[in-house]
Coordinates of C-alpha atoms in Angstrom, one line a residue:
M1081 CA 175.3 94.0 78.9
T1082 CA 173.2 91.8 76.6
E1083 CA 169.6 92.4 75.6
I1084 CA 168.5 89.6 78.0
D1085 CA 170.4 91.3 80.8
Q1086 CA 168.6 94.6 80.0
Y1087 CA 165.2 92.9 80.0
Y1088 CA 166.0 91.2 83.3
E1089 CA 167.0 94.5 85.0
L1090 CA 163.8 96.2 83.9
V1091 CA 161.5 93.4 84.9
L1092 CA 163.3 92.9 88.2
A1093 CA 162.4 96.5 89.2
L1094 CA 158.8 96.1 88.0
V1095 CA 158.3 92.8 89.9
K1096 CA 159.5 94.5 93.1
Q1097 CA 156.9 97.2 92.6
G1098 CA 154.2 94.6 91.9
G1099 CA 155.3 92.8 95.1
Q1100 CA 154.7 95.9 97.1
L1101 CA 151.1 96.0 95.8
I1102 CA 150.6 92.4 97.0
R1103 CA 152.2 93.1 100.3
E1104 CA 150.0 96.2 100.9
N1105 CA 146.8 94.6 99.9
I1106 CA 146.9 91.0 101.2
S1107 CA 145.4 91.9 104.6
K1108 CA 142.9 94.5 103.3
Q1109 CA 139.3 94.1 102.2
K1110 CA 139.3 92.9 98.6
T1111 CA 137.0 93.3 95.7
I1112 CA 136.7 89.8 94.3
V1113 CA 135.3 88.7 90.9
T1114 CA 134.7 85.1 89.9
K1115 CA 135.7 84.0 86.5
S1116 CA 134.9 80.5 85.2
S1117 CA 133.6 79.3 88.6
E1118 CA 133.3 80.4 92.3
V1119 CA 136.8 79.1 93.0
D1120 CA 138.4 80.8 89.9
L1121 CA 139.0 84.2 91.4
V1122 CA 140.5 87.6 90.4
T1123 CA 141.0 90.6 92.6
E1124 CA 141.8 94.2 91.9
T1125 CA 145.4 93.4 92.9
D1126 CA 145.7 90.8 90.2
Q1127 CA 144.7 93.3 87.6
M1128 CA 146.8 96.1 89.0
V1129 CA 150.0 94.0 89.1
E1130 CA 149.4 92.6 85.6
R1131 CA 148.9 96.2 84.2
L1132 CA 152.0 97.5 86.0
L1133 CA 154.1 94.8 84.4
I1134 CA 152.7 95.1 80.9
D1135 CA 152.7 98.9 80.9
G1136 CA 156.3 99.0 82.3
I1137 CA 157.7 96.6 79.8
S1138 CA 155.7 98.0 76.8
A1139 CA 156.9 101.5 77.6
K1140 CA 160.5 100.5 76.8
Y1141 CA 159.9 97.5 74.5
P1142 CA 156.7 98.2 72.5
D1143 CA 157.3 95.3 70.2
H1144 CA 157.2 92.7 73.0
R1145 CA 154.2 90.5 73.3
F1146 CA 152.3 89.3 76.4
V1147 CA 150.4 86.3 77.7
G1148 CA 148.8 87.4 81.0
E1149 CA 146.4 85.4 83.1
E1150 CA 143.9 88.1 83.5
G1151 CA 144.0 89.5 79.9
T1152 CA 144.3 86.2 78.1
S1153 CA 141.6 84.3 80.2
E1154 CA 139.3 87.3 80.3
M1155 CA 139.2 87.5 76.5
K1156 CA 139.1 83.7 76.2
K1157 CA 142.0 83.8 73.7
R1158 CA 144.1 80.7 72.8
V1159 CA 147.7 81.1 73.7
E1160 CA 150.1 81.5 70.8
L1161 CA 153.9 81.5 71.3
T1162 CA 155.8 83.1 68.4
D1163 CA 159.5 83.9 67.9
A1164 CA 158.9 87.4 69.3
P1165 CA 159.9 88.2 72.8
T1166 CA 156.9 87.1 74.9
W1167 CA 156.3 87.7 78.6
I1168 CA 154.1 85.1 80.3
I1169 CA 152.6 86.6 83.4
D1170 CA 150.6 85.4 86.4
P1171 CA 150.3 88.5 88.5
V1172 CA 149.1 86.7 91.6
D1173 CA 149.7 82.9 91.5
G1174 CA 147.7 81.6 94.5
T1175 CA 144.9 84.1 94.3
M1176 CA 142.8 81.8 96.5
N1177 CA 145.6 82.1 99.1
F1178 CA 145.7 85.9 98.6
V1179 CA 142.0 86.2 99.2
H1180 CA 142.3 84.2 102.4
T1181 CA 145.4 86.2 103.5
M1182 CA 147.5 83.0 103.4
P1183 CA 151.1 84.1 102.6
H1184 CA 151.9 81.5 99.9
T1185 CA 151.2 83.7 96.9
C1186 CA 153.5 85.1 94.3
I1187 CA 154.2 86.9 91.0
S1188 CA 155.3 84.6 88.2
I1189 CA 156.8 86.0 85.1
G1190 CA 158.7 84.3 82.3
L1191 CA 160.2 85.5 79.1
Y1192 CA 160.2 83.3 75.9
V1193 CA 162.3 84.4 72.9
N1194 CA 162.2 82.2 69.8
K1195 CA 159.9 79.9 71.7
K1196 CA 162.6 79.2 74.3
P1197 CA 162.5 80.3 78.0
E1198 CA 165.1 83.0 78.7
I1199 CA 164.1 84.5 82.1
G1200 CA 162.0 83.2 85.0
I1201 CA 161.1 85.0 88.1
V1202 CA 158.8 83.8 90.9
Y1203 CA 158.5 86.3 93.8
N1204 CA 156.6 85.9 97.0
P1205 CA 156.7 89.4 98.5
V1206 CA 154.8 88.4 101.7
L1207 CA 157.5 86.0 102.8
E1208 CA 160.3 87.6 100.8
Q1209 CA 161.0 84.6 98.7
F1210 CA 162.7 85.6 95.4
F1211 CA 163.4 82.9 92.9
S1212 CA 165.1 83.7 89.6
A1213 CA 166.8 82.1 86.6
R1214 CA 168.2 83.0 83.2
R1215 CA 169.0 80.4 80.6
G1216 CA 172.5 79.0 81.1
K1217 CA 173.2 81.0 84.2
G1218 CA 171.8 78.9 87.0
A1219 CA 168.9 79.4 89.5
F1220 CA 168.9 81.6 92.6
Y1221 CA 166.9 82.1 95.8
N1222 CA 167.2 85.6 97.3
G1223 CA 170.4 86.0 95.3
A1224 CA 172.1 82.7 96.4
P1225 CA 172.6 79.8 94.0
I1226 CA 170.2 76.9 94.4
K1227 CA 170.2 73.2 93.3
V1228 CA 167.7 70.4 93.4
S1229 CA 168.2 67.7 96.0
G1230 CA 169.2 65.1 93.4
E1231 CA 166.9 62.5 95.1
K1232 CA 166.4 59.5 92.9
S1233 CA 164.2 57.3 95.1
L1234 CA 160.4 57.7 95.2
S1235 CA 160.3 56.3 98.7
K1236 CA 162.5 59.2 100.0
A1237 CA 160.8 61.9 97.9
L1238 CA 158.7 64.7 99.4
M1239 CA 156.0 65.4 96.8
M1240 CA 154.3 68.8 96.1
M1241 CA 150.8 68.6 94.6
E1242 CA 147.3 70.1 94.7
T1243 CA 144.0 68.4 95.2
G1244 CA 141.8 70.6 93.0
T1245 CA 138.2 71.2 94.0
S1246 CA 134.8 69.5 93.9
R1247 CA 133.8 71.9 91.1
E1248 CA 135.9 69.7 88.8
P1249 CA 134.6 66.2 89.6
E1250 CA 136.5 64.2 87.0
K1251 CA 139.8 65.9 87.8
M1252 CA 139.1 65.6 91.5
R1253 CA 138.5 61.8 91.0
I1254 CA 141.8 61.3 89.2
V1255 CA 143.8 63.4 91.7
M1256 CA 142.4 61.4 94.6
E1257 CA 143.2 58.2 92.8
N1258 CA 146.8 59.4 92.3
L1259 CA 146.9 60.3 96.0
R1260 CA 145.8 56.8 96.8
I1261 CA 148.5 55.4 94.6
L1262 CA 151.4 57.7 95.5
V1263 CA 151.0 58.5 99.2
P1264 CA 152.1 55.0 100.4
R1265 CA 155.1 55.2 98.0
V1266 CA 156.5 58.7 98.8
H1267 CA 158.1 60.1 101.9
G1268 CA 155.4 62.8 102.3
T1269 CA 153.1 65.2 100.5
R1270 CA 152.7 69.0 100.7
A1271 CA 150.6 71.6 99.0
L1272 CA 151.2 75.4 99.1
G1273 CA 148.3 76.4 96.9
S1274 CA 150.6 77.9 94.2
C1275 CA 151.9 75.9 91.3
A1276 CA 154.9 78.2 90.8
L1277 CA 155.9 78.0 94.5
N1278 CA 155.4 74.3 94.5
M1279 CA 157.8 74.0 91.6
C1280 CA 160.3 76.3 93.2
M1281 CA 160.4 74.0 96.3
V1282 CA 161.8 71.4 94.0
A1283 CA 164.2 73.8 92.5
M1284 CA 165.7 74.8 95.9
G1285 CA 165.8 71.2 97.2
A1286 CA 163.1 71.6 99.8
A1287 CA 161.0 69.0 97.9
D1288 CA 161.8 66.4 95.3
L1289 CA 158.8 65.9 93.1
M1290 CA 155.8 68.0 92.0
Y1291 CA 153.0 67.4 89.6
E1292 CA 149.7 69.1 88.7
F1293 CA 147.0 68.8 86.1
G1294 CA 144.9 71.7 84.9
I1295 CA 147.4 74.5 85.4
H1296 CA 148.1 77.1 82.7
V1297 CA 151.2 78.3 80.9
W1298 CA 151.4 81.4 83.1
D1299 CA 151.6 79.1 86.2
V1300 CA 154.6 77.2 84.9
A1301 CA 156.6 79.3 82.4
A1302 CA 158.9 80.9 85.0
A1303 CA 159.2 78.1 87.4
D1304 CA 160.0 75.6 84.6
L1305 CA 163.2 77.5 83.8
I1306 CA 164.1 77.9 87.5
V1307 CA 163.8 74.1 88.1
R1308 CA 165.8 73.3 85.0
E1309 CA 168.5 75.8 85.8
A1310 CA 168.7 74.3 89.3
G1311 CA 169.5 70.9 87.8
G1312 CA 166.0 69.5 87.9
V1313 CA 163.8 68.1 85.1
C1314 CA 160.3 69.0 83.9
I1315 CA 158.4 66.5 81.8
D1316 CA 154.9 65.6 80.9
P1317 CA 153.3 63.5 83.7
A1318 CA 153.0 60.6 81.2
G1319 CA 156.7 60.7 80.6
G1320 CA 157.1 62.7 77.4
D1321 CA 158.6 66.1 76.8
F1322 CA 157.2 69.0 78.8
D1323 CA 154.8 71.2 76.7
P1324 CA 154.1 74.5 78.4
L1325 CA 150.7 74.8 76.7
S1326 CA 149.5 71.3 77.7
R1327 CA 148.3 72.3 81.2
R1328 CA 150.2 69.3 82.7
V1329 CA 153.5 69.3 84.5
L1330 CA 155.7 66.9 86.4
C1331 CA 159.0 68.2 87.8
A1332 CA 161.6 66.3 89.8
S1333 CA 165.0 66.4 91.4
S1334 CA 166.3 63.8 89.0
A1335 CA 165.4 62.1 85.7
E1336 CA 165.2 58.8 87.5
L1337 CA 162.6 60.1 89.9
A1338 CA 160.6 61.7 87.1
K1339 CA 160.6 58.4 85.1
E1340 CA 159.7 56.2 88.1
S1341 CA 156.8 58.4 89.2
S1342 CA 155.4 59.0 85.7
K1343 CA 154.7 55.3 85.3
L1344 CA 152.3 55.4 88.3
F1345 CA 150.1 58.4 87.5
V1346 CA 146.5 58.0 86.4
Q1347 CA 146.4 60.6 83.6
Y1348 CA 144.1 63.6 83.1
Y1349 CA 144.2 65.6 79.8
P1350 CA 142.5 69.1 80.1
E1351 CA 141.9 71.3 77.1
R1352 CA 145.1 73.0 76.0
D1353 CA 145.9 76.6 76.5

């Protein structure tokens, strides 16, 4: 068993424990704290799951580093990826959904080693959707291999996206402009309220295209690897290489679809992680 295999076995058990916390608490009364705005939320469950993952990994691998949504954003630290094994964690992606008891919420955890993604896990414990990937070993959904649809035509593509909120007026304006441009050109649009799950829909072939501005590295680190290992592509929405710290992502079922759609987007450039 390789070191990566050992890391995966450990984090798999921890993610299942974290999922149990989400499942137990999604329908309960929640203590909610606002962060940067009244739509940027954190609950006790977010903090409990992140602490469970970090403590569990640190106990066995004390030299590993962490980029966690709650710890990193709370301390307003800039994200730095080094060659050291680094776990990138969103303990509850889709916190707004979790607060409203909507079942599209998940744990997202990715491992980077030497600045390259090695492990990606996205787990929705409410609906029992478990997506996973290891570099070079393919992508899986509940243990079964998955592949992207391979769709190349924008007119036949189902697109995943999010609209944002009125608390971000400039981003909202650009997203609405992109909707105006793209809705007549695509087969349909969907939004689950979780960046990681939206990306995993592309990975499993349930959707063909996904884009979002303003997300963070902990939203995309795991799902990026899952999409790529499923045969999809992740790029910058303007058409360049994907940068996990850019807070911008476009993933698609084919390079042709990614290229065609990237030419149409009105661009938005948030501050980097």
